[in-house]
Coordinates of C-alpha atoms in Angstrom, one line a residue:
M1 CA -1.8 -34.1 39.8
M2 CA -2.5 -35.1 43.4
L3 CA -6.1 -35.9 42.4
I4 CA -4.9 -38.2 39.6
I5 CA -2.4 -40.0 41.9
S6 CA -5.2 -40.4 44.6
A7 CA -7.6 -41.8 42.0
L8 CA -4.9 -44.3 40.8
I9 CA -4.1 -45.5 44.3
T10 CA -7.8 -45.9 45.1
G11 CA -8.3 -48.0 42.0
M12 CA -5.3 -50.2 42.8
V13 CA -6.5 -50.7 46.4
T14 CA -10.0 -51.5 45.3
G15 CA -8.8 -54.0 42.8
L16 CA -6.7 -55.7 45.5
Q17 CA -9.6 -55.8 47.9
N18 CA -11.8 -57.4 45.2
I19 CA -9.2 -60.1 44.6
T20 CA -8.6 -60.9 48.2
T21 CA -12.3 -61.1 49.0
E22 CA -12.7 -63.8 46.3
S23 CA -10.2 -66.2 47.9
P24 CA -12.2 -66.8 51.2
S25 CA -15.4 -67.3 49.2
M26 CA -13.6 -69.9 47.1
I27 CA -12.3 -71.7 50.2
S28 CA -15.7 -71.7 51.8
D29 CA -17.2 -73.2 48.6
I30 CA -14.7 -76.0 48.6
T31 CA -15.3 -76.7 52.3
T32 CA -19.0 -76.8 51.7
S33 CA -18.7 -79.3 48.9
L34 CA -16.4 -81.5 50.9
N35 CA -18.8 -81.5 53.9
T36 CA -21.6 -82.5 51.5
K37 CA -19.6 -85.4 50.2
N38 CA -18.7 -86.6 53.7
K39 CA -22.3 -86.7 54.9
V40 CA -23.6 -90.2 55.6
P41 CA -27.3 -91.1 55.0
E42 CA -29.1 -91.9 58.1
M43 CA -29.5 -95.6 57.5
G44 CA -28.2 -96.8 60.9
L45 CA -24.6 -97.2 59.7
V46 CA -21.8 -96.0 61.9
E47 CA -20.1 -92.9 60.6
P48 CA -16.5 -93.6 59.6
T49 CA -13.8 -92.0 61.6
K50 CA -12.5 -88.6 60.1
L51 CA -8.9 -88.2 59.6
S52 CA -7.5 -84.9 60.9
L53 CA -4.1 -83.3 60.4
P54 CA -2.2 -81.7 63.1
T55 CA -3.0 -78.1 63.8
S56 CA 0.6 -76.9 63.2
D57 CA 0.5 -78.5 59.7
M58 CA -2.7 -76.7 58.8
V59 CA -1.2 -73.4 59.9
N60 CA 1.9 -74.1 57.8
V61 CA -0.1 -74.9 54.7
S62 CA -2.3 -71.8 55.0
I63 CA 0.9 -69.5 55.3
H64 CA 2.8 -71.0 52.4
D65 CA -0.1 -71.3 50.0
Q66 CA -1.5 -67.8 50.4
P67 CA -0.1 -65.5 47.6
S68 CA 0.9 -61.9 48.3
M69 CA -1.3 -59.0 47.4
W70 CA 1.2 -57.8 44.7
D71 CA 1.1 -61.2 43.0
L72 CA -2.6 -61.2 43.1
Y73 CA -2.7 -57.8 41.4
L74 CA -0.2 -58.6 38.7
H75 CA -1.8 -62.0 37.8
H76 CA -5.5 -61.2 38.3
C77 CA -6.1 -60.9 34.5
S78 CA -5.9 -64.6 33.6
K79 CA -7.3 -63.8 30.1
W80 CA -7.1 -60.5 28.2
R81 CA -10.1 -59.2 26.3
P82 CA -10.0 -58.5 22.6
I83 CA -8.8 -55.2 21.2
N84 CA -11.2 -52.3 21.6
H85 CA -13.3 -50.8 18.8
I86 CA -11.8 -48.5 16.2
F87 CA -13.4 -45.5 17.9
F88 CA -11.3 -46.1 20.9
Q89 CA -8.1 -46.4 18.9
V90 CA -8.8 -43.2 16.9
A91 CA -9.5 -41.3 20.1
N92 CA -6.2 -42.2 21.6
I93 CA -4.4 -41.4 18.3
F94 CA -5.8 -37.8 18.6
F95 CA -4.8 -37.6 22.2
L96 CA -1.3 -38.6 21.2
M97 CA -1.2 -35.9 18.5
S98 CA -2.4 -33.3 20.9
F99 CA 0.3 -34.1 23.4
L100 CA 2.9 -33.5 20.6
A101 CA 1.7 -29.9 20.0
P102 CA 4.5 -27.3 20.1
H103 CA 4.4 -24.3 22.5
T104 CA 3.3 -21.7 19.9
D105 CA 0.1 -20.0 19.0
I106 CA -0.5 -22.6 16.3
G107 CA 0.4 -25.3 18.8
Q108 CA -2.3 -24.1 21.1
I109 CA -4.9 -24.4 18.4
W110 CA -3.5 -27.9 17.5
L111 CA -3.7 -29.0 21.1
R112 CA -7.3 -27.9 21.6
V113 CA -8.5 -29.4 18.3
G114 CA -6.7 -32.7 19.1
L115 CA -8.3 -32.9 22.5
M116 CA -11.8 -32.1 21.1
M117 CA -11.5 -34.8 18.4
G118 CA -10.1 -37.4 20.9
C119 CA -13.0 -36.7 23.4
A120 CA -15.5 -36.9 20.5
F121 CA -14.4 -40.3 19.4
S122 CA -14.1 -41.5 23.0
G123 CA -17.7 -40.4 23.6
M124 CA -18.8 -42.2 20.4
W125 CA -17.1 -45.3 21.6
A126 CA -18.8 -45.0 25.0
W127 CA -22.2 -44.4 23.4
S128 CA -22.3 -46.9 20.6
V129 CA -20.0 -49.7 21.8
E130 CA -19.9 -49.8 25.6
C131 CA -23.1 -47.9 26.4
Y132 CA -21.5 -46.0 29.3
L133 CA -23.7 -42.9 30.0
D134 CA -21.2 -41.4 32.5
A135 CA -18.3 -41.6 30.0
V136 CA -20.5 -39.8 27.4
L137 CA -21.3 -37.0 29.8
W138 CA -17.7 -36.5 30.9
N139 CA -16.4 -36.4 27.3
S140 CA -19.1 -33.9 26.4
V141 CA -18.0 -31.6 29.2
F142 CA -14.3 -32.0 28.0
I143 CA -15.3 -31.0 24.5
L144 CA -17.2 -27.9 25.7
I145 CA -14.2 -26.7 27.8
N146 CA -11.7 -27.2 25.0
F147 CA -14.0 -25.5 22.5
V148 CA -14.1 -22.4 24.8
Y149 CA -10.3 -22.3 24.9
F150 CA -10.0 -22.9 21.2
S151 CA -12.4 -20.0 20.5
Y152 CA -10.4 -17.7 22.8
Q153 CA -7.1 -18.6 21.2
F154 CA -8.5 -18.2 17.7
Y155 CA -9.7 -14.8 18.7
L156 CA -6.3 -13.8 19.9
M157 CA -4.7 -14.8 16.6
R158 CA -6.9 -12.6 14.6
P159 CA -5.0 -10.0 12.5
I160 CA -4.3 -6.7 14.3
K161 CA -4.5 -3.7 12.1
F162 CA -3.7 -0.1 12.9
H163 CA -4.4 3.3 11.3
K164 CA -2.2 4.2 8.4
E165 CA 0.0 6.6 10.4
I166 CA 0.3 4.2 13.4
E167 CA 1.1 1.4 11.0
E168 CA 4.0 3.4 9.6
V169 CA 5.3 4.0 13.1
Y170 CA 5.1 0.3 13.9
L171 CA 6.9 -0.7 10.7
A172 CA 9.6 2.0 11.1
L173 CA 10.4 1.8 14.8
F174 CA 9.0 -1.3 16.5
K175 CA 8.8 -4.1 14.1
P176 CA 12.6 -4.1 13.3
L177 CA 13.1 -4.7 17.1
R178 CA 10.7 -7.7 16.9
V179 CA 7.9 -6.1 18.8
S180 CA 4.7 -8.0 18.1
R181 CA 1.5 -6.3 17.0
R182 CA -0.1 -7.4 20.2
Q183 CA 2.7 -5.8 22.3
F184 CA 2.5 -2.6 20.3
R185 CA -1.3 -2.5 20.8
R186 CA -0.7 -2.8 24.5
V187 CA 1.6 0.3 24.2
L188 CA -1.1 2.1 22.2
M189 CA -3.6 1.6 25.0
C190 CA -1.6 4.1 27.0
M191 CA -2.1 6.7 24.3
R192 CA -3.7 10.0 25.4
N193 CA -4.6 11.4 22.0
V194 CA -3.3 12.4 18.6
R195 CA -2.8 16.1 18.7
H196 CA -3.2 18.2 15.6
L197 CA -0.9 21.3 15.4
K198 CA -1.3 24.3 13.1
C199 CA 1.6 26.2 11.7
H200 CA 3.4 28.2 14.3
E201 CA 1.4 26.6 17.1
L202 CA 3.3 25.9 20.3
Y203 CA 3.3 22.3 21.6
A204 CA 5.4 23.1 24.7
H205 CA 6.4 26.4 26.2
E206 CA 9.7 26.7 28.0
K207 CA 9.4 26.6 31.8
V208 CA 5.6 26.6 31.6
T209 CA 4.5 23.2 30.2
K210 CA 4.9 20.2 32.5
V211 CA 6.7 17.1 31.3
D212 CA 3.8 14.6 31.7
S213 CA 3.8 13.0 28.3
L214 CA 5.8 11.2 25.6
S215 CA 5.2 12.6 22.1
L216 CA 6.0 11.1 18.7
V217 CA 5.7 13.1 15.5
L218 CA 3.5 11.4 13.0
S219 CA 3.6 14.0 10.2
G220 CA 4.9 17.5 9.8
K221 CA 8.0 19.3 11.3
L222 CA 8.6 21.0 14.6
V223 CA 11.4 23.2 15.8
V224 CA 12.9 23.0 19.3
S225 CA 14.3 26.3 20.7
Q226 CA 15.7 27.6 23.9
N227 CA 15.8 31.2 24.9
Q228 CA 14.4 32.0 21.4
R229 CA 17.5 30.2 19.8
A230 CA 16.7 27.3 17.5
L231 CA 18.4 24.1 18.5
H232 CA 17.2 21.4 16.1
I233 CA 14.2 20.3 13.9
V234 CA 12.1 17.2 14.7
F235 CA 10.9 15.2 11.7
P236 CA 8.3 12.4 11.5
H237 CA 8.9 9.2 13.5
H238 CA 11.1 11.2 15.9
F239 CA 10.2 12.0 19.5
L240 CA 9.7 15.5 20.8
D241 CA 10.6 14.9 24.4
S242 CA 12.9 11.9 24.4
P243 CA 15.6 13.6 26.6
E244 CA 12.9 14.1 29.3
W245 CA 12.2 10.4 29.4
F246 CA 15.4 9.7 31.3
G247 CA 15.5 11.1 34.9
V248 CA 12.9 13.8 34.6
S249 CA 9.7 13.6 36.7
T250 CA 6.2 14.7 35.7
D251 CA 6.4 17.6 38.1
D252 CA 9.3 19.2 36.1
Y253 CA 8.9 21.7 33.3
F254 CA 10.2 21.7 29.7
Q255 CA 13.5 23.6 29.4
V256 CA 12.8 24.2 25.7
S257 CA 10.0 25.4 23.5
I258 CA 8.5 23.3 20.7
M259 CA 6.6 24.9 17.8
A260 CA 5.1 23.5 14.7
M261 CA 6.7 24.7 11.4
E262 CA 3.8 23.4 9.4
E263 CA 0.6 21.4 9.8
S264 CA 1.6 18.5 12.1
R265 CA 0.2 15.6 13.9
V266 CA 1.7 14.3 17.1
L267 CA 1.0 11.0 18.9
V268 CA 0.9 11.7 22.7
W269 CA 1.2 9.0 25.4
H270 CA 0.4 9.3 29.1
R271 CA 4.0 9.2 30.4
D272 CA 3.4 7.6 33.8
K273 CA 0.8 5.2 32.5
L274 CA 3.1 4.0 29.8
K275 CA 6.0 3.5 32.2
L276 CA 3.7 1.5 34.6
S277 CA 2.4 -0.6 31.6
I278 CA 5.9 -1.6 30.4
M279 CA 7.3 -2.0 33.9
S280 CA 6.4 -5.7 34.1
D281 CA 7.8 -6.4 30.6
A282 CA 11.6 -6.2 30.5
F283 CA 11.6 -6.6 26.7
L284 CA 9.4 -3.5 26.1
Q285 CA 11.4 -1.6 28.6
A286 CA 14.6 -2.4 26.7
V287 CA 12.9 -1.5 23.4
F288 CA 11.8 2.0 24.6
D289 CA 15.2 2.6 26.2
H290 CA 16.9 1.7 22.9
I291 CA 14.5 3.8 20.7
L292 CA 14.5 6.9 22.9
G293 CA 18.3 6.6 23.6
R294 CA 19.0 6.5 19.9
D295 CA 16.7 9.5 19.4
V296 CA 18.5 11.5 22.1
V297 CA 21.9 10.8 20.5
H298 CA 20.5 11.9 17.1
K299 CA 19.3 15.2 18.7
L300 CA 22.7 15.8 20.4
M301 CA 24.4 15.4 17.1
Q302 CA 22.1 18.0 15.6
V303 CA 22.5 20.4 18.4
S304 CA 26.3 20.1 18.4
E305 CA 26.5 21.1 14.8
T306 CA 23.8 23.8 15.2
M307 CA 25.5 25.4 18.1
A308 CA 28.7 25.7 16.1
V309 CA 27.1 28.7 14.5
S310 CA 25.3 31.3 16.5
N311 CA 23.3 33.1 14.0
G312 CA 20.0 31.3 14.4
H313 CA 17.7 33.0 16.8
L314 CA 14.2 34.3 17.4
P315 CA 14.0 38.1 17.7
N316 CA 13.0 39.6 21.1
S317 CA 10.7 42.1 19.5
Y318 CA 7.7 39.7 19.5
E319 CA 5.4 39.7 22.5
E320 CA 4.4 36.5 24.3
G321 CA 0.9 36.4 22.8
E322 CA 1.8 37.1 19.2
D323 CA 2.6 34.6 16.5
K324 CA 6.3 34.1 16.1
P325 CA 8.3 33.1 13.1
M326 CA 9.8 29.7 13.5
L327 CA 13.4 30.4 12.7
V328 CA 15.2 33.6 11.9
V329 CA 18.3 33.2 9.8
K330 CA 20.9 35.9 10.0
K331 CA 23.7 36.0 7.6
A332 CA 26.4 38.4 8.6
G333 CA 29.4 36.9 6.9
D334 CA 30.5 34.9 10.0
G335 CA 29.4 31.5 8.7
P336 CA 27.1 29.6 6.4
G337 CA 24.0 30.1 8.6
I338 CA 21.9 27.7 10.6
T339 CA 19.7 26.9 7.6
A340 CA 22.7 25.6 5.6
I341 CA 24.0 23.7 8.6
L342 CA 20.7 22.0 9.3
N343 CA 20.1 21.3 5.7
R344 CA 23.5 19.7 5.2
Q345 CA 23.7 17.5 8.3
L346 CA 20.1 16.2 8.1
Q347 CA 20.4 15.3 4.4
A348 CA 23.5 13.4 5.2
T349 CA 22.2 11.4 8.1
D350 CA 18.4 11.5 8.1
P351 CA 16.3 9.6 5.5
N352 CA 13.4 11.9 6.3
A353 CA 15.5 15.0 5.5
W354 CA 13.8 17.9 3.9
R355 CA 15.2 20.7 1.8
L356 CA 15.1 24.4 2.6
G357 CA 15.6 25.3 -1.0
R358 CA 12.7 27.7 -1.1
I359 CA 14.3 29.9 1.6
D360 CA 16.4 32.7 0.2
E361 CA 19.1 33.8 2.5
T362 CA 19.8 37.5 2.2
D363 CA 21.8 40.1 4.3
H364 CA 18.7 41.1 6.2
E365 CA 16.7 38.9 8.6
T366 CA 14.4 36.5 6.8
P367 CA 11.7 34.6 8.8
V368 CA 11.3 31.0 7.9

C-alpha cells in the first residue's frame, strides 16, 4: 500500500514539474519574439525610445498572473483523448468482476480467473494498440503469478476421499458437527495405525499398558473389565479410552483391561500428537471434547446399569498368559444377569446394539 501511495505522489509531483517548466519556456519565447520585432535595421535611423513600466508594477503583474500548482494540475488537460480501445474496456470489466469475488473457495477461483483475463486483455491492448513493451511484460508476469495461485487453489478443492471404514467414521461422528473433509484429513495425519485384533486378544492390560493413544473401534466388539469384572462393551464408532482423554497424562496406566470379543479393527491416534495438532484450532478442540464427552457419558450409563448386578466376572482360575473367556455369566437367582442387562440397555439406547441371543444362560458358569 505504501508503495502504491508513493508511486501516486511521485506521478503527481512529476506532472506538476512538467507543467511548471513549460511556463518559463513560453514566457522566454514571447520575450524573444518581442525583441525581434523591436529590432531596427541598421540604416542610420535613430532607435525610438522604449517605454518601460515601473518595477513595482511588473512585480505585481507577475504575482497576480501566475496560477497555483494545484490549478495547473487540475486544468492541464485542455482536451481529452478519445475513448480507449475495446481491449482496454474489457480488461477493466474483468478487473471489476474479480474485485466482486466472495470470500469462499469458489470466490478465490473467480478472483484468479478474473485477474488473469483482465491482465490478458490489458496486455493485448498494450501490444496491438499502444505498442508498449513494458506493459506487455508486466501483464505477462501478473498472468503467471495468478495462474500459480489458481492452480494451487484448484488443487485444494479436489475431492477428498477416505477408506470405506474411515468414511463411515467421518459420516457418523464428524460430518454432523460440520467438520470439513480437509479438517478431518488433518486429524487423520496424527493416526498411528489401524490395529487388527483377534478374538480374545488384549488391547490394553490393567495397570500395565500406558495411556499414550486415543482409539476408536472401526469394526467388531470389545469388552472393558476391571479386576476381572466386566464393566461395559464397546461397539463400532465408539472410543476405547475416552475417559483417559480428560486429565490423564501419557505416563499413567490404564485402570481397566480391554479385550476383543471377536475379530476387531481399531483406529489408533498418537494422543500427544493429536492434541498438539488441534491445539491451534478451537473448533476442532470443541469437536473432540464434545464427541469424547458424549462417549464418556454413554459409558457411565452402561456401567451404572451393569454394576447394579454383580454376577458378571472373569474367574480367577486362569493364569496371566492363558486365553481368557470374555465374559462369564453367573445366574444364581439373584438377578437377570449381566448379559440380559447389557442386552436390554444397549438395544434401547444404541443403534449399533447387538443381540446375545445365541448365549444360553444356565445355572452353571457359561463362558461367552
